[in-house]
CSV table of C-alpha atoms in Angstrom, one decimal:
chain,number,residue,atom,x,y,z
A,10,ALA,CA,9.8,31.1,3.1
A,11,GLN,CA,12.7,29.0,2.3
A,12,SER,CA,12.6,25.6,0.4
A,13,VAL,CA,13.6,22.8,-1.6
A,14,ALA,CA,11.7,21.2,-4.8
A,15,GLN,CA,12.3,17.3,-5.4
A,16,PRO,CA,10.6,17.3,-8.4
A,17,GLU,CA,11.2,13.6,-9.4
A,18,ASP,CA,9.9,10.6,-6.9
A,19,GLN,CA,12.0,8.6,-9.1
A,20,VAL,CA,14.2,8.7,-11.8
A,21,ASN,CA,15.7,5.4,-13.6
A,22,VAL,CA,18.4,4.6,-16.0
A,23,ALA,CA,20.4,2.4,-17.9
A,24,GLU,CA,24.1,1.8,-16.2
A,25,GLY,CA,26.6,3.5,-18.1
A,26,ASN,CA,24.8,6.3,-19.6
A,27,PRO,CA,24.6,9.7,-17.4
A,28,LEU,CA,22.1,10.4,-14.2
A,29,THR,CA,20.6,13.4,-13.6
A,30,VAL,CA,18.5,14.3,-10.2
A,31,LYS,CA,16.1,17.4,-10.2
A,32,CYS,CA,16.7,19.9,-7.4
A,33,THR,CA,15.2,23.9,-7.5
A,34,TYR,CA,15.2,25.8,-4.3
A,35,SER,CA,13.6,28.6,-2.6
A,36,VAL,CA,15.6,31.0,-0.8
A,37,SER,CA,15.8,34.7,0.2
A,38,GLY,CA,19.1,35.8,-0.4
A,39,ASN,CA,22.0,34.2,-1.0
A,40,PRO,CA,21.9,30.1,-0.7
A,41,TYR,CA,24.2,27.5,0.6
A,42,LEU,CA,22.8,23.7,-1.9
A,43,PHE,CA,24.1,19.7,-0.2
A,44,TRP,CA,23.6,17.2,-2.3
A,45,TYR,CA,23.1,14.1,0.3
A,46,VAL,CA,22.9,9.9,-1.0
A,47,GLN,CA,20.9,7.9,1.6
A,48,TYR,CA,21.4,3.9,1.1
A,49,PRO,CA,19.1,1.6,2.6
A,50,ASN,CA,19.4,1.6,6.3
A,51,ARG,CA,21.7,4.0,6.5
A,52,GLY,CA,22.2,7.5,7.1
A,53,LEU,CA,22.9,10.6,4.9
A,54,GLN,CA,25.9,10.7,3.4
A,55,PHE,CA,27.4,14.3,2.2
A,56,LEU,CA,28.1,14.3,-2.0
A,57,LEU,CA,28.7,18.1,-2.8
A,58,LYS,CA,28.5,21.4,-2.1
A,59,TYR,CA,27.8,25.0,-3.1
A,60,ILE,CA,28.8,28.4,-1.1
A,61,THR,CA,30.2,30.9,-4.1
A,62,GLY,CA,32.5,30.5,-7.1
A,63,ASP,CA,32.3,27.9,-9.6
A,64,ASN,CA,29.0,27.2,-10.3
A,65,LEU,CA,29.7,23.6,-11.2
A,66,VAL,CA,30.8,21.6,-8.5
A,67,LYS,CA,32.2,19.4,-8.2
A,68,GLY,CA,31.7,16.2,-5.5
A,69,SER,CA,32.3,12.2,-4.2
A,70,TYR,CA,31.9,8.6,-5.9
A,71,GLY,CA,31.8,10.8,-9.8
A,72,PHE,CA,29.2,13.9,-8.5
A,73,GLU,CA,28.7,16.8,-9.9
A,74,ALA,CA,26.0,20.0,-10.0
A,75,GLU,CA,25.3,23.1,-11.4
A,76,PHE,CA,24.4,26.3,-9.4
A,77,ASN,CA,22.1,28.5,-11.6
A,78,LYS,CA,21.1,31.1,-10.2
A,79,SER,CA,18.6,32.7,-12.9
A,80,GLN,CA,16.3,28.8,-12.4
A,81,THR,CA,17.3,28.8,-9.0
A,82,SER,CA,18.1,25.2,-9.8
A,83,PHE,CA,20.7,23.3,-8.5
A,84,HIS,CA,21.2,19.9,-10.1
A,85,LEU,CA,22.9,16.6,-9.1
A,86,LYS,CA,24.9,15.1,-12.6
A,87,LYS,CA,26.8,12.4,-13.2
A,88,PRO,CA,28.5,11.3,-16.8
A,89,SER,CA,28.1,7.1,-15.9
A,90,ALA,CA,25.4,5.7,-13.7
A,91,LEU,CA,26.8,2.9,-12.0
A,92,VAL,CA,23.8,-0.1,-10.0
A,93,SER,CA,26.0,1.2,-7.0
A,94,ASP,CA,25.5,4.5,-7.2
A,95,SER,CA,20.9,3.3,-6.8
A,96,ALA,CA,19.9,5.1,-3.2
A,97,LEU,CA,18.1,7.9,-2.4
A,98,TYR,CA,19.0,11.5,-2.6
A,99,PHE,CA,18.5,14.2,-0.9
A,100,CYS,CA,19.0,17.7,-1.9
A,101,ALA,CA,19.0,20.7,0.7
A,102,VAL,CA,19.8,24.6,1.5
A,103,ARG,CA,21.0,26.6,4.4
A,104,ASP,CA,19.4,29.8,3.9
A,105,PRO,CA,22.0,32.3,5.3
A,106,LEU,CA,20.0,35.2,5.9
A,107,SER,CA,16.8,33.0,7.3
A,108,GLY,CA,16.8,33.6,11.2
A,109,GLY,CA,17.0,29.9,12.3
A,110,TYR,CA,20.1,29.8,8.9
A,111,ASN,CA,22.1,26.8,10.8
A,112,LYS,CA,19.1,24.7,9.9
A,113,LEU,CA,19.2,22.4,6.4
A,114,ILE,CA,16.1,22.5,5.2
A,115,PHE,CA,15.9,19.5,2.7
A,116,GLY,CA,13.6,18.6,-0.7
A,117,ALA,CA,11.8,15.3,-0.4
A,118,GLY,CA,14.1,13.1,-1.6
A,119,THR,CA,14.1,11.4,-5.3
A,120,ARG,CA,14.7,7.2,-5.5
A,121,LEU,CA,17.8,7.0,-8.1
A,122,ALA,CA,17.3,3.4,-9.5
A,123,VAL,CA,20.3,1.9,-12.6
A,124,HIS,CA,19.2,-0.2,-13.7
A,125,PRO,CA,22.3,-3.7,-15.6
B,1,GLY,CA,36.0,8.4,16.3
B,2,ALA,CA,35.8,8.1,12.9
B,3,GLY,CA,32.7,9.7,12.1
B,4,VAL,CA,29.0,10.7,14.5
B,5,SER,CA,27.3,7.6,16.2
B,6,GLN,CA,23.7,7.0,17.2
B,7,SER,CA,22.6,4.5,19.9
B,8,PRO,CA,20.3,2.8,20.1
B,9,SER,CA,20.5,1.7,16.3
B,10,ASN,CA,16.4,0.6,16.4
B,11,LYS,CA,13.5,1.3,19.5
B,12,VAL,CA,10.3,-1.0,20.1
B,13,THR,CA,8.3,1.4,23.0
B,14,GLU,CA,4.7,1.3,24.0
B,15,LYS,CA,2.4,4.2,23.2
B,16,GLY,CA,3.3,6.4,26.2
B,17,LYS,CA,6.4,5.5,26.8
B,18,ASP,CA,9.6,7.9,26.8
B,19,VAL,CA,12.9,7.2,25.1
B,20,GLU,CA,16.1,8.3,24.7
B,21,LEU,CA,18.5,8.2,22.5
B,22,ARG,CA,21.8,9.2,21.2
B,23,CYS,CA,24.3,10.4,19.6
B,24,ASP,CA,27.7,11.0,20.0
B,25,PRO,CA,29.0,13.8,17.1
B,26,ILE,CA,32.6,13.9,15.2
B,27,SER,CA,35.5,14.7,17.8
B,28,GLY,CA,36.4,18.1,17.9
B,29,HIS,CA,33.3,19.7,16.2
B,30,THR,CA,31.0,21.9,17.7
B,31,ALA,CA,27.3,22.0,16.5
B,32,LEU,CA,25.3,19.1,16.8
B,33,TYR,CA,21.7,19.0,14.6
B,34,TRP,CA,18.6,16.6,15.7
B,35,TYR,CA,16.6,16.0,12.4
B,36,ARG,CA,13.8,13.6,12.3
B,37,GLN,CA,12.4,11.5,9.1
B,38,SER,CA,9.8,10.3,8.5
B,39,LEU,CA,7.5,9.0,5.7
B,40,GLY,CA,5.1,11.5,4.2
B,41,GLN,CA,7.1,14.2,5.7
B,42,GLY,CA,10.5,13.7,4.6
B,43,LEU,CA,13.7,15.1,6.9
B,44,GLU,CA,12.6,18.5,9.6
B,45,PHE,CA,14.9,19.9,11.9
B,46,LEU,CA,14.9,19.9,15.5
B,47,ILE,CA,17.1,22.1,17.4
B,48,TYR,CA,20.7,23.0,17.2
B,49,PHE,CA,23.4,23.1,19.6
B,50,GLN,CA,26.0,25.1,19.7
B,51,GLY,CA,29.2,25.2,22.2
B,52,ASN,CA,27.2,26.6,24.8
B,53,SER,CA,24.6,29.2,23.6
B,54,ALA,CA,21.6,27.9,23.6
B,55,PRO,CA,19.9,25.7,21.6
B,56,ASP,CA,17.6,26.5,18.8
B,57,LYS,CA,14.9,24.3,19.1
B,58,SER,CA,12.6,25.9,16.6
B,59,GLY,CA,12.0,22.8,14.5
B,60,LEU,CA,10.6,20.5,18.5
B,61,PRO,CA,7.3,19.5,17.1
B,62,SER,CA,6.1,19.5,20.3
B,63,ASP,CA,7.0,19.8,24.3
B,64,ARG,CA,6.9,15.6,24.8
B,65,PHE,CA,10.7,16.8,23.6
B,66,SER,CA,13.2,17.6,24.5
B,67,ALA,CA,17.3,17.4,24.4
B,68,GLU,CA,20.5,18.1,26.0
B,69,ARG,CA,23.7,18.2,25.8
B,70,THR,CA,26.3,17.1,28.2
B,71,GLY,CA,30.4,18.7,28.2
B,72,GLY,CA,29.1,19.9,24.6
B,73,SER,CA,29.6,16.6,23.0
B,74,VAL,CA,27.0,13.8,23.8
B,75,SER,CA,23.9,14.6,23.3
B,76,THR,CA,20.7,13.1,24.1
B,77,LEU,CA,17.0,13.3,22.6
B,78,THR,CA,14.4,12.7,25.0
B,79,ILE,CA,10.8,12.4,24.3
B,80,GLN,CA,8.2,11.6,26.7
B,81,ARG,CA,5.3,9.7,26.2
B,82,THR,CA,6.1,8.4,22.8
B,83,GLN,CA,2.9,8.7,20.4
B,84,GLN,CA,1.8,6.5,17.2
B,85,GLU,CA,3.3,9.6,15.1
B,86,ASP,CA,6.3,9.8,16.7
B,87,SER,CA,7.9,6.9,14.7
B,88,ALA,CA,10.2,8.0,12.4
B,89,VAL,CA,14.5,7.6,11.7
B,90,TYR,CA,16.2,10.2,14.3
B,91,LEU,CA,19.0,11.1,12.3
B,92,CYS,CA,21.7,13.4,14.5
B,93,ALA,CA,24.4,15.1,12.2
B,94,SER,CA,27.2,17.0,13.5
B,95,SER,CA,30.2,19.5,12.2
B,96,LEU,CA,33.3,22.3,13.0
B,97,GLU,CA,31.3,25.3,13.6
B,98,TRP,CA,28.3,26.4,13.2
B,99,GLY,CA,27.6,29.9,10.2
B,100,GLY,CA,25.8,27.7,7.0
B,101,LEU,CA,29.4,26.8,5.6
B,102,GLU,CA,30.4,24.0,7.3
B,103,THR,CA,28.8,20.5,5.9
B,104,GLN,CA,27.3,18.3,8.5
B,105,TYR,CA,28.2,14.7,8.8
B,106,PHE,CA,24.9,12.7,9.5
B,107,GLY,CA,25.3,9.4,12.4
B,108,PRO,CA,23.0,6.6,10.8
B,109,GLY,CA,20.1,7.1,12.6
B,110,THR,CA,18.0,5.6,15.4
B,111,ARG,CA,14.5,3.6,14.0
B,112,LEU,CA,11.7,4.2,16.0
B,113,LEU,CA,8.9,2.0,16.3
B,114,VAL,CA,6.6,3.7,18.7
B,115,LEU,CA,3.5,-0.2,19.0
């Protein structure tokens, strides 16, 4: 069965430092991978996605993610964190070969805290 | 509109009552999804609509949950005889088409509290 794992409940980073939020997946076939961010009392906002092509995907707000097929990972990164990046981040996968391939399977979420 | 809208923003109800949650997708989006976000359960898929096709109801947790989409646009999620475990944030999303390539855009959610 397809699944997404976000191994860290929380990531703490100092403002200006690089940040990484980890995501690994397990799907049959080629995965479609997404990152969303959720600010307090808000819905999910799309950050970026990987469908095919370059393994390094650039998205909104200076975020990027690297697709690594051999490690089945899709870690979210940003070179220099801002306090305003503090939020809940969700990794998600859509498996195009599964029967319900229009569903997004979400990870449990990682809370990012950026300290001044 | 500019984005997906949902109403109400918050809903408090008593156990056993029925509730209706509304979603207005982005204009022109043919696919519409409902998800539930609850503590300890994360985000889970509930139901999916695409055009006039039969919806994918495989994520609905019980027969107390139902949803409809009228005129290919607005959708209503109905929970009958609410239980305390139904308390969660219900999120709606829409996308241009189905097929796995299109990004789903989410509304702000309806926060449901069942007392």
